Amino acid sequence: MITVLRIGHRPERDKRITTHVSLVARAFRADKILVDTSDRELEANFNGVNDRFGNGVILETGISWRKVLKEWEGTIVHLTMYGMELEEAVASIKAIQDNNDILVVVGAEKVPGDVYKIADFNVSVGNQPHSEVAALAIFLDRIFEGRALRNFEGKMKIIPSNEGKKVVEE
Ligand code: SAM
């Protein structure tokens, strides 16, 4: 099971990025998303996608990240451009992953130093600054060996097409 923990979320500034982090987590086979700051609008937007495209992923906001990190019993992975190299980290994580819940932490602005210390793995997706959205997507896809993308059973189903939009609605 994979849980994504988004820390440093500022509802007034990070609305779109945190929504994108959550949707990427949902589409790339994470099971749960935790956001540190309470944000009812984010919850409503995310649940709207679940309603239309299919349920199965939970989003909770207003979570104490310190408590989650302290109490986590599985592997804690923190995505940071300063971290160890991705390929090496994924191999090590997969080696211990059996029956082990993974918590993937992504930041917003400056990430508190404690997070680096508590994490079992500080992992970089390249050593250039880019985006938590991209870092999360690539990390999940590597953990799932290139097969992270998934579909849901929902009211709306998109039929892949090269010509226009094909959508089946219940
Ligand atoms: N400057 C901030 C810091 O020192 O922690 C990071 C800001 S960055 C816009 C927001 C988040 O994107 C980071 O906390 C990290 O999770 C993720 N991120 C950005 N670039 C990354 C990279 N190259 N590898 C892994 N994660 C990255």
mmCIF file of C-alpha atoms and ligand atoms in Angstrom:
data_model
loop_
_atom_site.group_PDB
_atom_site.id
_atom_site.type_symbol
_atom_site.label_atom_id
_atom_site.label_comp_id
_atom_site.label_asym_id
_atom_site.label_seq_id
_atom_site.Cartn_x
_atom_site.Cartn_y
_atom_site.Cartn_z
ATOM 1 C CA MET A 1 0.000 0.000 0.000
ATOM 2 C CA ILE A 2 1.277 3.458 -0.884
ATOM 3 C CA THR A 3 0.313 6.646 0.946
ATOM 4 C CA VAL A 4 1.380 10.091 -0.251
ATOM 5 C CA LEU A 5 1.940 12.784 2.374
ATOM 6 C CA ARG A 6 1.924 16.357 1.111
ATOM 7 C CA ILE A 7 3.507 18.761 3.598
ATOM 8 C CA GLY A 8 3.612 22.564 3.624
ATOM 9 C CA HIS A 9 0.326 22.950 1.719
ATOM 10 C CA ARG A 10 -0.853 26.572 1.672
ATOM 11 C CA PRO A 11 -4.470 26.559 0.447
ATOM 12 C CA GLU A 12 -4.299 30.071 -0.996
ATOM 13 C CA ARG A 13 -1.077 29.450 -2.970
ATOM 14 C CA ASP A 14 -0.806 25.710 -3.615
ATOM 15 C CA LYS A 15 -4.368 24.849 -4.577
ATOM 16 C CA ARG A 16 -3.571 23.699 -8.117
ATOM 17 C CA ILE A 17 -0.288 21.963 -7.341
ATOM 18 C CA THR A 18 -1.690 20.022 -4.380
ATOM 19 C CA THR A 19 -4.699 19.052 -6.506
ATOM 20 C CA HIS A 20 -2.270 17.819 -9.161
ATOM 21 C CA VAL A 21 -0.184 15.916 -6.585
ATOM 22 C CA SER A 22 -3.404 14.231 -5.409
ATOM 23 C CA LEU A 23 -4.639 13.391 -8.906
ATOM 24 C CA VAL A 24 -1.240 12.004 -9.903
ATOM 25 C CA ALA A 25 -1.185 9.883 -6.737
ATOM 26 C CA ARG A 26 -4.682 8.600 -7.625
ATOM 27 C CA ALA A 27 -3.895 7.902 -11.281
ATOM 28 C CA PHE A 28 -0.483 6.335 -10.565
ATOM 29 C CA ARG A 29 -1.614 3.675 -8.082
ATOM 30 C CA ALA A 30 -1.242 5.277 -4.679
ATOM 31 C CA ASP A 31 -3.957 4.246 -2.200
ATOM 32 C CA LYS A 32 -4.248 7.231 0.105
ATOM 33 C CA ILE A 33 -3.307 10.915 0.145
ATOM 34 C CA LEU A 34 -2.699 12.908 3.325
ATOM 35 C CA VAL A 35 -2.388 16.700 3.249
ATOM 36 C CA ASP A 36 -1.146 18.546 6.319
ATOM 37 C CA THR A 37 -3.319 21.671 6.101
ATOM 38 C CA SER A 38 -7.101 21.441 6.322
ATOM 39 C CA ASP A 39 -8.625 22.301 2.926
ATOM 40 C CA ARG A 40 -12.309 21.522 2.342
ATOM 41 C CA GLU A 41 -12.208 22.832 -1.236
ATOM 42 C CA LEU A 42 -9.375 20.448 -2.132
ATOM 43 C CA GLU A 43 -11.342 17.562 -0.593
ATOM 44 C CA ALA A 44 -14.463 18.556 -2.563
ATOM 45 C CA ASN A 45 -12.534 18.793 -5.861
ATOM 46 C CA PHE A 46 -10.838 15.451 -5.309
ATOM 47 C CA ASN A 47 -14.056 13.727 -4.285
ATOM 48 C CA GLY A 48 -15.715 15.197 -7.376
ATOM 49 C CA VAL A 49 -13.153 13.364 -9.536
ATOM 50 C CA ASN A 50 -13.748 10.182 -7.526
ATOM 51 C CA ASP A 51 -17.521 10.553 -8.057
ATOM 52 C CA ARG A 52 -17.190 10.941 -11.814
ATOM 53 C CA PHE A 53 -14.228 8.732 -12.650
ATOM 54 C CA GLY A 54 -14.342 6.092 -9.929
ATOM 55 C CA ASN A 55 -13.642 5.677 -6.259
ATOM 56 C CA GLY A 56 -10.890 3.786 -4.520
ATOM 57 C CA VAL A 57 -8.466 6.441 -3.306
ATOM 58 C CA ILE A 58 -8.918 8.384 -0.083
ATOM 59 C CA LEU A 59 -7.808 11.974 0.498
ATOM 60 C CA GLU A 60 -7.640 13.454 3.996
ATOM 61 C CA THR A 61 -6.575 16.971 4.919
ATOM 62 C CA GLY A 62 -5.685 18.603 8.235
ATOM 63 C CA ILE A 63 -3.259 15.831 9.178
ATOM 64 C CA SER A 64 -0.341 16.305 11.577
ATOM 65 C CA TRP A 65 2.660 15.341 9.427
ATOM 66 C CA ARG A 66 4.860 14.956 12.510
ATOM 67 C CA LYS A 67 2.439 12.434 13.993
ATOM 68 C CA VAL A 68 2.171 10.508 10.716
ATOM 69 C CA LEU A 69 5.965 10.332 10.376
ATOM 70 C CA LYS A 70 6.427 9.383 14.019
ATOM 71 C CA GLU A 71 3.838 6.621 13.961
ATOM 72 C CA TRP A 72 4.498 5.191 10.476
ATOM 73 C CA GLU A 73 5.385 1.515 10.686
ATOM 74 C CA GLY A 74 6.527 0.969 7.113
ATOM 75 C CA THR A 75 9.102 2.656 4.903
ATOM 76 C CA ILE A 76 9.288 6.452 4.695
ATOM 77 C CA VAL A 77 10.490 7.905 1.396
ATOM 78 C CA HIS A 78 11.064 11.652 1.077
ATOM 79 C CA LEU A 79 11.365 13.022 -2.451
ATOM 80 C CA THR A 80 13.976 15.770 -2.589
ATOM 81 C CA MET A 81 16.438 16.945 -5.202
ATOM 82 C CA TYR A 82 19.197 16.504 -2.593
ATOM 83 C CA GLY A 83 18.468 12.823 -2.086
ATOM 84 C CA MET A 84 20.126 9.600 -3.178
ATOM 85 C CA GLU A 85 19.933 8.501 -6.770
ATOM 86 C CA LEU A 86 16.522 7.185 -7.894
ATOM 87 C CA GLU A 87 17.567 3.833 -9.409
ATOM 88 C CA GLU A 88 19.589 2.871 -6.346
ATOM 89 C CA ALA A 89 16.808 3.963 -3.978
ATOM 90 C CA VAL A 90 14.070 2.069 -5.858
ATOM 91 C CA ALA A 91 16.153 -1.114 -5.792
ATOM 92 C CA SER A 92 16.688 -0.786 -2.028
ATOM 93 C CA ILE A 93 13.032 0.075 -1.335
ATOM 94 C CA LYS A 94 11.785 -2.845 -3.437
ATOM 95 C CA ALA A 95 14.153 -5.178 -1.617
ATOM 96 C CA ILE A 96 12.404 -4.446 1.687
ATOM 97 C CA GLN A 97 8.980 -3.602 0.324
ATOM 98 C CA ASP A 98 7.130 -6.915 0.784
ATOM 99 C CA ASN A 99 4.216 -6.431 3.186
ATOM 100 C CA ASN A 100 5.591 -3.010 3.908
ATOM 101 C CA ASP A 101 3.516 0.164 3.606
ATOM 102 C CA ILE A 102 5.352 2.973 1.862
ATOM 103 C CA LEU A 103 4.819 6.605 2.822
ATOM 104 C CA VAL A 104 5.978 9.012 0.091
ATOM 105 C CA VAL A 105 6.545 12.560 1.355
ATOM 106 C CA VAL A 106 6.539 15.558 -0.985
ATOM 107 C CA GLY A 107 7.061 19.159 0.059
ATOM 108 C CA ALA A 108 5.804 22.519 -1.111
ATOM 109 C CA GLU A 109 8.230 25.277 -0.159
ATOM 110 C CA LYS A 110 11.047 24.660 2.343
ATOM 111 C CA VAL A 111 10.870 21.205 3.888
ATOM 112 C CA PRO A 112 11.714 21.066 7.655
ATOM 113 C CA GLY A 113 15.083 19.436 8.425
ATOM 114 C CA ASP A 114 13.396 16.796 10.608
ATOM 115 C CA VAL A 115 11.827 15.221 7.542
ATOM 116 C CA TYR A 116 15.275 14.460 6.086
ATOM 117 C CA LYS A 117 16.289 12.833 9.378
ATOM 118 C CA ILE A 118 13.130 10.773 9.907
ATOM 119 C CA ALA A 119 12.941 9.473 6.308
ATOM 120 C CA ASP A 120 14.389 6.018 5.642
ATOM 121 C CA PHE A 121 15.207 7.174 2.128
ATOM 122 C CA ASN A 122 15.743 10.708 0.836
ATOM 123 C CA VAL A 123 15.338 10.172 -2.893
ATOM 124 C CA SER A 124 16.088 12.485 -5.806
ATOM 125 C CA VAL A 125 14.452 12.306 -9.204
ATOM 126 C CA GLY A 126 17.455 13.893 -10.853
ATOM 127 C CA ASN A 127 19.403 16.569 -8.979
ATOM 128 C CA GLN A 128 17.730 19.558 -10.593
ATOM 129 C CA PRO A 129 14.903 21.485 -8.947
ATOM 130 C CA HIS A 130 11.593 20.744 -10.685
ATOM 131 C CA SER A 131 8.204 19.783 -9.311
ATOM 132 C CA GLU A 132 6.623 17.552 -6.695
ATOM 133 C CA VAL A 133 4.082 16.529 -9.344
ATOM 134 C CA ALA A 134 6.757 15.264 -11.740
ATOM 135 C CA ALA A 135 8.878 13.738 -8.960
ATOM 136 C CA LEU A 136 5.899 11.806 -7.592
ATOM 137 C CA ALA A 137 4.771 10.533 -11.008
ATOM 138 C CA ILE A 138 8.228 9.269 -11.913
ATOM 139 C CA PHE A 139 8.867 7.741 -8.500
ATOM 140 C CA LEU A 140 5.557 5.829 -8.530
ATOM 141 C CA ASP A 141 6.084 4.663 -12.084
ATOM 142 C CA ARG A 142 9.548 3.332 -11.189
ATOM 143 C CA ILE A 143 8.265 1.591 -8.050
ATOM 144 C CA PHE A 144 5.615 -0.091 -10.199
ATOM 145 C CA GLU A 145 8.195 -0.937 -12.878
ATOM 146 C CA GLY A 146 6.649 1.329 -15.521
ATOM 147 C CA ARG A 147 3.080 0.112 -14.918
ATOM 148 C CA ALA A 148 1.739 2.634 -12.419
ATOM 149 C CA LEU A 149 -1.025 4.052 -14.638
ATOM 150 C CA ARG A 150 -4.388 2.593 -13.734
ATOM 151 C CA ASN A 151 -8.074 2.849 -14.528
ATOM 152 C CA PHE A 152 -11.138 2.948 -12.310
ATOM 153 C CA GLU A 153 -14.751 1.902 -12.751
ATOM 154 C CA GLY A 154 -16.730 5.150 -12.615
ATOM 155 C CA LYS A 155 -19.749 6.951 -14.044
ATOM 156 C CA MET A 156 -17.533 8.401 -16.743
ATOM 157 C CA LYS A 157 -15.251 6.266 -18.847
ATOM 158 C CA ILE A 158 -12.922 7.628 -21.472
ATOM 159 C CA ILE A 159 -12.480 5.516 -24.569
ATOM 160 C CA PRO A 160 -8.961 6.103 -25.913
ATOM 161 C CA SER A 161 -9.211 7.657 -29.355
ATOM 162 C CA ASN A 162 -7.095 9.419 -31.911
ATOM 163 C CA GLU A 163 -10.108 11.430 -33.108
ATOM 164 C CA GLY A 164 -11.903 13.743 -30.692
ATOM 165 C CA LYS A 165 -13.249 12.912 -27.251
ATOM 166 C CA LYS A 166 -15.032 9.623 -26.689
ATOM 167 C CA VAL A 167 -16.657 9.411 -23.290
ATOM 168 C CA VAL A 168 -19.186 6.892 -22.045
ATOM 169 C CA GLU A 169 -21.425 8.143 -19.236
ATOM 170 C CA GLU A 170 -23.564 5.923 -17.053
HETATM 171 N N1 SAM B 1 13.264 24.288 -2.071
HETATM 172 C C1 SAM B 1 12.461 23.347 -1.375
HETATM 173 C C2 SAM B 1 13.293 22.592 -0.364
HETATM 174 O O1 SAM B 1 14.412 22.939 -0.149
HETATM 175 O O2 SAM B 1 12.802 21.655 0.215
HETATM 176 C C3 SAM B 1 11.759 22.385 -2.367
HETATM 177 C C4 SAM B 1 10.752 23.061 -3.263
HETATM 178 S S1 SAM B 1 10.126 22.019 -4.563
HETATM 179 C C5 SAM B 1 9.230 23.157 -5.566
HETATM 180 C C6 SAM B 1 8.768 21.181 -3.842
HETATM 181 C C7 SAM B 1 8.928 19.694 -3.756
HETATM 182 O O3 SAM B 1 9.165 19.144 -5.025
HETATM 183 C C8 SAM B 1 10.073 19.205 -2.915
HETATM 184 O O4 SAM B 1 9.791 19.247 -1.541
HETATM 185 C C9 SAM B 1 10.234 17.781 -3.439
HETATM 186 O O5 SAM B 1 9.345 16.906 -2.786
HETATM 187 C C10 SAM B 1 9.864 17.917 -4.904
HETATM 188 N N2 SAM B 1 11.017 17.962 -5.815
HETATM 189 C C11 SAM B 1 11.407 19.002 -6.575
HETATM 190 N N3 SAM B 1 12.470 18.673 -7.316
HETATM 191 C C12 SAM B 1 12.783 17.379 -7.025
HETATM 192 C C13 SAM B 1 13.765 16.455 -7.475
HETATM 193 N N4 SAM B 1 14.686 16.802 -8.369
HETATM 194 N N5 SAM B 1 13.757 15.220 -6.957
HETATM 195 C C14 SAM B 1 12.817 14.843 -6.042
HETATM 196 N N6 SAM B 1 11.860 15.676 -5.588
HETATM 197 C C15 SAM B 1 11.830 16.918 -6.081
#
